[in-house]
Amino acid sequence: MAVLTSGGDAPGMNAAIVSAVQVAASAGAEVVGVEGGYEGLINGKFRPLVQTDPHSGGLAPIPELPRVGGQGGTMLGTGRSTRFFDPEHRRHAARVMRDSGVEALLVIGGNGSMEGAHALWSEHGLAVVGIPASIDNDIGHSRESVGVDTALNTILDACDRISDTARSHHRAFIVEVMGRDCGYLALAGAVATGADAVLLPEKNPERTEVVKRLERLVRHSFSGRRQKRRVLVLKAEGVKIPTEALVAELSEAVADLQHVEVRATVLGHIVRGGNPTFRDRMLASRFGLVAVQAILAGRSGVMVCWSTSDRGEPTSDAFVKLFPLDSVLQETQLLTEGTSDLQNERIHRLEAIHGAMAF
């Protein structure tokens, strides 16, 4: 089998690779890694991830593998391949796999990666299983993806630090976090940090209305009745209003308030990096185990999901289910459109628990 990481990197990808290779090696399966995502698959850039154990004569992971399990990023490298959108290049990749003796492919990545996996399975009948790894948590059917917990802990730490200085200077901060199509990081981060408001791409808020609502929020928060010392607003990067422009317009709107300043912080790729938390290492390891078990059992065209619902195919892990990739992609589309029941549930929970404005 081959293991591939694709799209944006996520903390825990290495842990998933390590788990998958260890399980496969113990079952006597040869494993190669694909370097550079789908682009590497097209170019046939494979590297061995197992070797013969001189003592037992069986297969074992290569020596460097256990050391990378606790590291962020991905040891195999990743990227987004524009060539893979071309059916002819996908056909070439399938031919490269077969010519190299690769019988199954494990894809670790986000929604674009799962689209590529689905194409290889549906167009060329290749044995493909997916593991969801995306800090945006925007993959259908899986309540959590590899990398999400680490990203949220990074956001939490940054916002706690920002709140310290905001309280000291009577400031309102708009903090932009990652989330191109899905505002989960901003949403969950708002709950964890006690934010006053959160801006989500699913809501597609109108610019003038956003400024008006934030102006009311700032005025009310810093009024004599509330006497708050800081206002914190989380904004997903997918919200179409530029953060700096929003800060400038809000600053102008509250310019009459003495000793009140509005500032912006864009966390950017800091959110994507760092060593994975315990939860991400645990999640990645359990996903890796079930994914390889699915491959060895002859399953294909499916993705492992963290799910407590009655839907999905049960596995050896009570919390990990298998869902068909076509169903995963359909649910992912609903998430990015803001019409998913799961996303609406998350928004309602934020408002019920914390009372923060979500728009």
mmCIF file of C-alpha atoms in Angstrom:
data_model
loop_
_atom_site.group_PDB
_atom_site.id
_atom_site.type_symbol
_atom_site.label_atom_id
_atom_site.label_comp_id
_atom_site.label_asym_id
_atom_site.label_seq_id
_atom_site.Cartn_x
_atom_site.Cartn_y
_atom_site.Cartn_z
ATOM 1 C CA MET A 1 0.000 0.000 0.000
ATOM 2 C CA ALA A 2 0.996 3.641 -0.442
ATOM 3 C CA VAL A 3 0.405 6.519 2.007
ATOM 4 C CA LEU A 4 -0.127 10.045 0.753
ATOM 5 C CA THR A 5 -0.653 13.394 2.532
ATOM 6 C CA SER A 6 -2.263 16.126 0.496
ATOM 7 C CA GLY A 7 -3.533 19.693 0.708
ATOM 8 C CA GLY A 8 -2.853 21.891 3.718
ATOM 9 C CA ASP A 9 -0.725 20.276 6.395
ATOM 10 C CA ALA A 10 -2.301 19.506 9.757
ATOM 11 C CA PRO A 11 -0.704 18.583 13.094
ATOM 12 C CA GLY A 12 -1.163 14.848 13.547
ATOM 13 C CA MET A 13 -0.566 13.839 9.938
ATOM 14 C CA ASN A 14 2.716 12.249 10.977
ATOM 15 C CA ALA A 15 0.998 10.369 13.790
ATOM 16 C CA ALA A 16 -1.477 8.964 11.257
ATOM 17 C CA ILE A 17 1.380 7.882 8.984
ATOM 18 C CA VAL A 18 3.183 6.162 11.860
ATOM 19 C CA SER A 19 0.058 4.341 13.014
ATOM 20 C CA ALA A 20 -0.834 3.174 9.503
ATOM 21 C CA VAL A 21 2.670 1.926 8.764
ATOM 22 C CA GLN A 22 2.982 0.071 12.069
ATOM 23 C CA VAL A 23 -0.363 -1.682 11.619
ATOM 24 C CA ALA A 24 0.393 -2.569 7.994
ATOM 25 C CA ALA A 25 3.911 -3.813 8.772
ATOM 26 C CA SER A 26 2.657 -6.045 11.572
ATOM 27 C CA ALA A 27 0.253 -7.584 9.049
ATOM 28 C CA GLY A 28 3.118 -8.195 6.605
ATOM 29 C CA ALA A 29 2.097 -5.487 4.140
ATOM 30 C CA GLU A 30 4.728 -3.492 2.255
ATOM 31 C CA VAL A 31 4.249 0.284 2.599
ATOM 32 C CA VAL A 32 5.634 3.152 0.553
ATOM 33 C CA GLY A 33 5.185 6.857 1.108
ATOM 34 C CA VAL A 34 4.245 9.254 -1.684
ATOM 35 C CA GLU A 35 6.321 12.434 -1.491
ATOM 36 C CA GLY A 36 4.597 15.734 -2.256
ATOM 37 C CA GLY A 37 0.936 14.723 -2.365
ATOM 38 C CA TYR A 38 -0.873 13.987 -5.627
ATOM 39 C CA GLU A 39 1.904 15.687 -7.586
ATOM 40 C CA GLY A 40 4.273 13.056 -6.221
ATOM 41 C CA LEU A 41 1.813 10.335 -7.202
ATOM 42 C CA ILE A 42 1.821 11.586 -10.787
ATOM 43 C CA ASN A 43 5.627 11.653 -10.788
ATOM 44 C CA GLY A 44 5.987 8.265 -9.068
ATOM 45 C CA LYS A 45 7.936 9.680 -6.132
ATOM 46 C CA PHE A 46 7.746 6.738 -3.727
ATOM 47 C CA ARG A 47 9.942 6.013 -0.721
ATOM 48 C CA PRO A 48 9.907 2.853 1.418
ATOM 49 C CA LEU A 49 8.414 3.188 4.892
ATOM 50 C CA VAL A 50 9.080 -0.397 6.016
ATOM 51 C CA GLN A 51 12.116 -2.654 6.005
ATOM 52 C CA THR A 52 12.939 -6.223 6.916
ATOM 53 C CA ASP A 53 13.571 -6.708 10.615
ATOM 54 C CA PRO A 54 16.935 -8.564 10.870
ATOM 55 C CA HIS A 55 15.857 -10.303 14.081
ATOM 56 C CA SER A 56 12.374 -11.534 13.245
ATOM 57 C CA GLY A 57 12.619 -11.596 9.465
ATOM 58 C CA GLY A 58 9.281 -9.791 9.294
ATOM 59 C CA LEU A 59 8.512 -6.208 8.311
ATOM 60 C CA ALA A 60 9.074 -3.215 10.567
ATOM 61 C CA PRO A 61 8.792 0.583 10.137
ATOM 62 C CA ILE A 62 11.962 2.366 8.988
ATOM 63 C CA PRO A 63 13.997 3.676 11.991
ATOM 64 C CA GLU A 64 13.112 7.362 11.536
ATOM 65 C CA LEU A 65 9.367 6.747 11.556
ATOM 66 C CA PRO A 66 8.638 6.514 15.307
ATOM 67 C CA ARG A 67 10.523 9.787 15.901
ATOM 68 C CA VAL A 68 8.229 11.879 13.689
ATOM 69 C CA GLY A 69 4.924 10.824 15.244
ATOM 70 C CA GLY A 70 4.953 13.724 17.694
ATOM 71 C CA GLN A 71 6.026 16.341 15.150
ATOM 72 C CA GLY A 72 3.790 18.768 13.271
ATOM 73 C CA GLY A 73 3.588 18.974 9.502
ATOM 74 C CA THR A 74 4.111 15.862 7.397
ATOM 75 C CA MET A 75 7.300 13.905 6.777
ATOM 76 C CA LEU A 76 6.086 13.083 3.255
ATOM 77 C CA GLY A 77 5.541 16.685 2.246
ATOM 78 C CA THR A 78 2.304 17.993 0.820
ATOM 79 C CA GLY A 79 0.856 20.438 -1.667
ATOM 80 C CA ARG A 80 -2.032 21.136 -3.991
ATOM 81 C CA SER A 81 -1.651 19.666 -7.466
ATOM 82 C CA THR A 82 -3.363 21.574 -10.276
ATOM 83 C CA ARG A 83 -2.388 18.810 -12.691
ATOM 84 C CA PHE A 84 -4.492 16.308 -10.751
ATOM 85 C CA PHE A 85 -7.642 18.156 -11.850
ATOM 86 C CA ASP A 86 -6.912 16.888 -15.366
ATOM 87 C CA PRO A 87 -8.434 13.417 -16.006
ATOM 88 C CA GLU A 88 -5.442 12.490 -18.142
ATOM 89 C CA HIS A 89 -3.031 13.127 -15.270
ATOM 90 C CA ARG A 90 -5.248 11.106 -12.935
ATOM 91 C CA ARG A 91 -5.165 8.285 -15.471
ATOM 92 C CA HIS A 92 -1.369 8.555 -15.527
ATOM 93 C CA ALA A 93 -1.216 8.466 -11.699
ATOM 94 C CA ALA A 94 -3.347 5.307 -11.650
ATOM 95 C CA ARG A 95 -1.029 3.725 -14.207
ATOM 96 C CA VAL A 96 2.029 4.706 -12.127
ATOM 97 C CA MET A 97 0.481 3.051 -9.067
ATOM 98 C CA ARG A 98 -0.248 -0.187 -10.901
ATOM 99 C CA ASP A 99 3.165 -0.276 -12.610
ATOM 100 C CA SER A 100 4.819 0.222 -9.203
ATOM 101 C CA GLY A 101 2.904 -2.675 -7.675
ATOM 102 C CA VAL A 102 0.844 -0.447 -5.359
ATOM 103 C CA GLU A 103 -2.437 -2.222 -4.639
ATOM 104 C CA ALA A 104 -4.062 0.296 -2.277
ATOM 105 C CA LEU A 105 -3.741 3.979 -1.423
ATOM 106 C CA LEU A 106 -4.284 5.651 1.950
ATOM 107 C CA VAL A 107 -5.025 9.377 1.529
ATOM 108 C CA ILE A 108 -4.588 11.692 4.534
ATOM 109 C CA GLY A 109 -5.940 15.187 3.947
ATOM 110 C CA GLY A 110 -8.856 17.574 3.612
ATOM 111 C CA ASN A 111 -11.856 17.922 1.320
ATOM 112 C CA GLY A 112 -9.801 18.436 -1.847
ATOM 113 C CA SER A 113 -7.748 15.374 -0.987
ATOM 114 C CA MET A 114 -10.924 13.313 -0.566
ATOM 115 C CA GLU A 115 -12.150 14.519 -3.969
ATOM 116 C CA GLY A 116 -8.918 13.216 -5.473
ATOM 117 C CA ALA A 117 -9.296 9.913 -3.630
ATOM 118 C CA HIS A 118 -12.873 9.585 -4.860
ATOM 119 C CA ALA A 119 -11.762 10.237 -8.448
ATOM 120 C CA LEU A 120 -9.103 7.504 -8.328
ATOM 121 C CA TRP A 121 -11.635 5.051 -6.926
ATOM 122 C CA SER A 122 -14.607 5.929 -9.154
ATOM 123 C CA GLU A 123 -12.699 6.468 -12.403
ATOM 124 C CA HIS A 124 -10.035 3.760 -12.158
ATOM 125 C CA GLY A 125 -11.301 1.258 -9.598
ATOM 126 C CA LEU A 126 -8.307 1.727 -7.331
ATOM 127 C CA ALA A 127 -8.513 0.648 -3.703
ATOM 128 C CA VAL A 128 -8.570 3.945 -1.802
ATOM 129 C CA VAL A 129 -9.328 4.780 1.854
ATOM 130 C CA GLY A 130 -9.268 8.289 3.348
ATOM 131 C CA ILE A 131 -8.302 9.776 6.711
ATOM 132 C CA PRO A 132 -9.704 13.281 7.407
ATOM 133 C CA ALA A 133 -6.938 15.738 8.325
ATOM 134 C CA SER A 134 -7.896 19.402 8.159
ATOM 135 C CA ILE A 135 -7.585 22.122 10.782
ATOM 136 C CA ASP A 136 -10.728 23.755 9.320
ATOM 137 C CA ASN A 137 -12.834 20.746 10.396
ATOM 138 C CA ASP A 138 -14.767 21.020 7.143
ATOM 139 C CA ILE A 139 -15.004 17.367 6.112
ATOM 140 C CA GLY A 140 -18.434 15.767 6.013
ATOM 141 C CA HIS A 141 -19.605 13.111 8.499
ATOM 142 C CA SER A 142 -16.531 13.344 10.746
ATOM 143 C CA ARG A 143 -17.262 15.462 13.808
ATOM 144 C CA GLU A 144 -13.524 16.023 14.192
ATOM 145 C CA SER A 145 -10.556 15.874 11.850
ATOM 146 C CA VAL A 146 -6.881 15.398 12.588
ATOM 147 C CA GLY A 147 -5.262 18.746 13.404
ATOM 148 C CA VAL A 148 -8.315 20.570 14.736
ATOM 149 C CA ASP A 149 -7.528 20.233 18.438
ATOM 150 C CA THR A 150 -3.951 21.479 18.044
ATOM 151 C CA ALA A 151 -5.109 24.460 15.976
ATOM 152 C CA LEU A 152 -7.738 25.365 18.579
ATOM 153 C CA ASN A 153 -5.201 25.167 21.396
ATOM 154 C CA THR A 154 -2.949 27.529 19.444
ATOM 155 C CA ILE A 155 -5.850 29.952 18.943
ATOM 156 C CA LEU A 156 -6.772 29.707 22.621
ATOM 157 C CA ASP A 157 -3.239 30.515 23.742
ATOM 158 C CA ALA A 158 -2.940 33.452 21.333
ATOM 159 C CA CYS A 159 -6.322 34.936 22.296
ATOM 160 C CA ASP A 160 -5.575 34.606 26.007
ATOM 161 C CA ARG A 161 -2.385 36.594 25.456
ATOM 162 C CA ILE A 162 -4.189 39.166 23.319
ATOM 163 C CA SER A 163 -6.898 39.525 25.984
ATOM 164 C CA ASP A 164 -4.239 40.287 28.593
ATOM 165 C CA THR A 165 -2.963 43.287 26.675
ATOM 166 C CA ALA A 166 -6.459 44.297 25.536
ATOM 167 C CA ARG A 167 -7.683 44.547 29.141
ATOM 168 C CA SER A 168 -4.645 46.596 30.059
ATOM 169 C CA HIS A 169 -5.303 49.180 27.347
ATOM 170 C CA HIS A 170 -9.110 49.179 26.999
ATOM 171 C CA ARG A 171 -9.010 47.755 23.482
ATOM 172 C CA ALA A 172 -11.252 45.853 21.112
ATOM 173 C CA PHE A 173 -9.408 43.187 19.135
ATOM 174 C CA ILE A 174 -10.514 41.495 15.934
ATOM 175 C CA VAL A 175 -8.544 38.264 15.620
ATOM 176 C CA GLU A 176 -8.529 36.526 12.235
ATOM 177 C CA VAL A 177 -8.077 32.755 12.248
ATOM 178 C CA MET A 178 -7.950 30.227 9.436
ATOM 179 C CA GLY A 179 -11.138 28.883 7.874
ATOM 180 C CA ARG A 180 -11.618 29.576 4.174
ATOM 181 C CA ASP A 181 -15.044 27.975 3.701
ATOM 182 C CA CYS A 182 -15.824 26.669 7.190
ATOM 183 C CA GLY A 183 -15.822 28.843 10.301
ATOM 184 C CA TYR A 184 -15.405 26.032 12.820
ATOM 185 C CA LEU A 185 -12.091 27.313 14.238
ATOM 186 C CA ALA A 186 -13.544 30.775 14.783
ATOM 187 C CA LEU A 187 -16.753 29.309 16.205
ATOM 188 C CA ALA A 188 -15.143 26.870 18.640
ATOM 189 C CA GLY A 189 -12.422 29.380 19.471
ATOM 190 C CA ALA A 190 -15.069 31.943 20.406
ATOM 191 C CA VAL A 191 -16.557 29.551 22.968
ATOM 192 C CA ALA A 192 -13.178 28.642 24.464
ATOM 193 C CA THR A 193 -11.886 32.225 24.717
ATOM 194 C CA GLY A 194 -15.098 33.899 25.867
ATOM 195 C CA ALA A 195 -15.232 36.063 22.755
ATOM 196 C CA ASP A 196 -17.974 38.646 22.361
ATOM 197 C CA ALA A 197 -18.718 37.894 18.711
ATOM 198 C CA VAL A 198 -17.659 35.659 15.825
ATOM 199 C CA LEU A 199 -17.809 36.253 12.067
ATOM 200 C CA LEU A 200 -18.425 33.171 9.924
ATOM 201 C CA PRO A 201 -18.128 32.634 6.153
ATOM 202 C CA GLU A 202 -21.239 30.418 6.241
ATOM 203 C CA LYS A 203 -23.278 33.448 7.317
ATOM 204 C CA ASN A 204 -21.752 35.616 4.559
ATOM 205 C CA PRO A 205 -22.356 38.788 6.599
ATOM 206 C CA GLU A 206 -22.962 42.095 4.851
ATOM 207 C CA ARG A 207 -20.219 44.653 5.455
ATOM 208 C CA THR A 208 -22.287 47.639 6.574
ATOM 209 C CA GLU A 209 -24.380 45.519 8.940
ATOM 210 C CA VAL A 210 -21.256 43.976 10.465
ATOM 211 C CA VAL A 211 -19.776 47.390 11.241
ATOM 212 C CA LYS A 212 -23.065 48.566 12.777
ATOM 213 C CA ARG A 213 -23.418 45.494 14.981
ATOM 214 C CA LEU A 214 -19.810 45.633 16.108
ATOM 215 C CA GLU A 215 -20.167 49.338 16.860
ATOM 216 C CA ARG A 216 -23.169 48.598 19.102
ATOM 217 C CA LEU A 217 -21.190 45.803 20.753
ATOM 218 C CA VAL A 218 -18.190 48.017 21.503
ATOM 219 C CA ARG A 219 -20.308 50.885 22.787
ATOM 220 C CA HIS A 220 -22.356 48.596 25.022
ATOM 221 C CA SER A 221 -19.324 46.695 26.324
ATOM 222 C CA PHE A 222 -17.385 49.825 27.265
ATOM 223 C CA SER A 223 -20.401 51.680 28.628
ATOM 224 C CA GLY A 224 -20.679 52.644 32.269
ATOM 225 C CA ARG A 225 -23.146 49.809 32.865
ATOM 226 C CA ARG A 226 -20.898 46.980 31.675
ATOM 227 C CA GLN A 227 -17.467 48.470 32.285
ATOM 228 C CA LYS A 228 -15.716 45.740 30.301
ATOM 229 C CA ARG A 229 -12.004 46.176 29.769
ATOM 230 C CA ARG A 230 -11.717 44.275 26.495
ATOM 231 C CA VAL A 231 -13.794 43.220 23.506
ATOM 232 C CA LEU A 232 -12.704 40.143 21.547
ATOM 233 C CA VAL A 233 -14.080 39.278 18.121
ATOM 234 C CA LEU A 234 -12.975 36.187 16.202
ATOM 235 C CA LYS A 235 -13.189 36.304 12.412
ATOM 236 C CA ALA A 236 -12.695 33.414 9.989
ATOM 237 C CA GLU A 237 -10.430 34.238 7.042
ATOM 238 C CA GLY A 238 -13.207 33.199 4.650
ATOM 239 C CA VAL A 239 -15.343 36.195 5.644
ATOM 240 C CA LYS A 240 -15.079 38.467 2.616
ATOM 241 C CA ILE A 241 -14.549 41.697 4.594
ATOM 242 C CA PRO A 242 -10.793 42.403 4.859
ATOM 243 C CA THR A 243 -9.749 42.470 8.502
ATOM 244 C CA GLU A 244 -7.722 45.681 8.283
ATOM 245 C CA ALA A 245 -10.593 47.462 6.487
ATOM 246 C CA LEU A 246 -13.042 46.255 9.133
ATOM 247 C CA VAL A 247 -10.819 47.603 11.910
ATOM 248 C CA ALA A 248 -10.477 50.944 10.131
ATOM 249 C CA GLU A 249 -14.245 51.343 9.660
ATOM 250 C CA LEU A 250 -15.044 50.258 13.210
ATOM 251 C CA SER A 251 -12.389 52.603 14.597
ATOM 252 C CA GLU A 252 -13.970 55.485 12.742
ATOM 253 C CA ALA A 253 -17.427 54.533 13.998
ATOM 254 C CA VAL A 254 -16.334 54.604 17.664
ATOM 255 C CA ALA A 255 -13.836 57.456 17.369
ATOM 256 C CA ASP A 256 -15.810 59.512 19.908
ATOM 257 C CA LEU A 257 -15.175 56.941 22.667
ATOM 258 C CA GLN A 258 -12.282 58.121 24.792
ATOM 259 C CA HIS A 259 -9.486 55.675 25.594
ATOM 260 C CA VAL A 260 -10.976 52.955 23.342
ATOM 261 C CA GLU A 261 -8.900 51.527 20.509
ATOM 262 C CA VAL A 262 -9.652 48.849 17.923
ATOM 263 C CA ARG A 263 -6.810 46.588 16.822
ATOM 264 C CA ALA A 264 -6.367 43.575 14.513
ATOM 265 C CA THR A 265 -4.289 40.424 14.770
ATOM 266 C CA VAL A 266 -4.066 37.908 11.931
ATOM 267 C CA LEU A 267 -2.823 34.593 13.315
ATOM 268 C CA GLY A 268 -2.270 33.099 9.850
ATOM 269 C CA HIS A 269 -0.106 30.012 9.497
ATOM 270 C CA ILE A 270 0.821 29.996 13.184
ATOM 271 C CA VAL A 271 -2.497 28.160 13.618
ATOM 272 C CA ARG A 272 -1.372 25.405 11.245
ATOM 273 C CA GLY A 273 1.961 24.607 12.888
ATOM 274 C CA GLY A 274 3.159 23.049 16.111
ATOM 275 C CA ASN A 275 3.459 19.587 17.580
ATOM 276 C CA PRO A 276 0.106 17.784 17.781
ATOM 277 C CA THR A 277 -1.747 17.626 21.078
ATOM 278 C CA PHE A 278 -2.557 14.359 22.818
ATOM 279 C CA ARG A 279 -6.030 14.363 21.288
ATOM 280 C CA ASP A 280 -4.732 14.790 17.743
ATOM 281 C CA ARG A 281 -2.140 12.036 18.227
ATOM 282 C CA MET A 282 -4.811 9.747 19.661
ATOM 283 C CA LEU A 283 -7.304 10.552 16.901
ATOM 284 C CA ALA A 284 -4.699 10.089 14.158
ATOM 285 C CA SER A 285 -3.553 6.763 15.615
ATOM 286 C CA ARG A 286 -7.079 5.380 15.846
ATOM 287 C CA PHE A 287 -7.871 6.571 12.329
ATOM 288 C CA GLY A 288 -4.678 4.933 11.040
ATOM 289 C CA LEU A 289 -5.533 1.611 12.663
ATOM 290 C CA VAL A 290 -9.089 1.460 11.286
ATOM 291 C CA ALA A 291 -8.049 2.722 7.829
ATOM 292 C CA VAL A 292 -5.450 -0.020 7.383
ATOM 293 C CA GLN A 293 -7.857 -2.625 8.727
ATOM 294 C CA ALA A 294 -10.343 -1.457 6.090
ATOM 295 C CA ILE A 295 -7.730 -1.768 3.333
ATOM 296 C CA LEU A 296 -6.708 -5.253 4.462
ATOM 297 C CA ALA A 297 -10.392 -6.242 4.518
ATOM 298 C CA GLY A 298 -10.771 -5.164 0.888
ATOM 299 C CA ARG A 299 -12.811 -2.003 1.551
ATOM 300 C CA SER A 300 -12.452 0.892 -0.864
ATOM 301 C CA GLY A 301 -14.007 4.241 -1.722
ATOM 302 C CA VAL A 302 -14.530 5.043 1.966
ATOM 303 C CA MET A 303 -13.236 7.442 4.611
ATOM 304 C CA VAL A 304 -12.815 6.840 8.343
ATOM 305 C CA CYS A 305 -14.867 9.260 10.458
ATOM 306 C CA TRP A 306 -15.117 10.195 14.125
ATOM 307 C CA SER A 307 -18.836 9.693 14.585
ATOM 308 C CA THR A 308 -21.286 8.893 17.366
ATOM 309 C CA SER A 309 -24.307 8.751 15.058
ATOM 310 C CA ASP A 310 -26.173 5.624 14.028
ATOM 311 C CA ARG A 311 -25.057 6.203 10.446
ATOM 312 C CA GLY A 312 -21.914 4.779 8.898
ATOM 313 C CA GLU A 313 -20.366 1.334 8.842
ATOM 314 C CA PRO A 314 -19.169 0.090 12.261
ATOM 315 C CA THR A 315 -15.491 -0.757 12.737
ATOM 316 C CA SER A 316 -13.287 -2.232 15.456
ATOM 317 C CA ASP A 317 -13.390 1.208 17.129
ATOM 318 C CA ALA A 318 -16.760 2.227 18.599
ATOM 319 C CA PHE A 319 -16.168 5.888 17.740
ATOM 320 C CA VAL A 320 -14.773 5.408 14.227
ATOM 321 C CA LYS A 321 -17.134 4.623 11.344
ATOM 322 C CA LEU A 322 -16.645 4.156 7.611
ATOM 323 C CA PHE A 323 -18.590 6.410 5.252
ATOM 324 C CA PRO A 324 -18.628 6.243 1.427
ATOM 325 C CA LEU A 325 -16.508 8.982 -0.124
ATOM 326 C CA ASP A 326 -19.360 10.196 -2.320
ATOM 327 C CA SER A 327 -21.497 10.732 0.786
ATOM 328 C CA VAL A 328 -18.594 12.466 2.532
ATOM 329 C CA LEU A 329 -18.243 14.898 -0.370
ATOM 330 C CA GLN A 330 -21.978 15.640 -0.407
ATOM 331 C CA GLU A 331 -21.999 16.423 3.320
ATOM 332 C CA THR A 332 -18.834 18.504 2.917
ATOM 333 C CA GLN A 333 -20.609 20.627 0.318
ATOM 334 C CA LEU A 334 -23.427 21.304 2.787
ATOM 335 C CA LEU A 335 -20.869 22.344 5.410
ATOM 336 C CA THR A 336 -19.198 24.865 3.106
ATOM 337 C CA GLU A 337 -22.586 26.216 1.980
ATOM 338 C CA GLY A 338 -23.668 26.730 5.581
ATOM 339 C CA THR A 339 -26.700 24.445 5.205
ATOM 340 C CA SER A 340 -25.371 21.479 7.162
ATOM 341 C CA ASP A 341 -27.395 20.421 10.202
ATOM 342 C CA LEU A 342 -24.107 19.826 12.018
ATOM 343 C CA GLN A 343 -22.876 23.391 11.444
ATOM 344 C CA ASN A 344 -26.223 24.892 12.450
ATOM 345 C CA GLU A 345 -26.113 22.818 15.620
ATOM 346 C CA ARG A 346 -22.647 24.193 16.394
ATOM 347 C CA ILE A 347 -23.820 27.801 15.941
ATOM 348 C CA HIS A 348 -26.899 27.325 18.128
ATOM 349 C CA ARG A 349 -24.739 25.745 20.828
ATOM 350 C CA LEU A 350 -22.383 28.759 20.804
ATOM 351 C CA GLU A 351 -25.266 31.177 21.254
ATOM 352 C CA ALA A 352 -26.889 29.026 23.946
ATOM 353 C CA ILE A 353 -23.737 28.415 25.988
ATOM 354 C CA HIS A 354 -22.017 31.736 25.720
ATOM 355 C CA GLY A 355 -24.467 34.281 24.333
ATOM 356 C CA ALA A 356 -21.903 35.515 21.790
ATOM 357 C CA MET A 357 -23.123 37.020 18.540
ATOM 358 C CA ALA A 358 -22.532 34.791 15.520
ATOM 359 C CA PHE A 359 -22.790 36.521 12.154
#
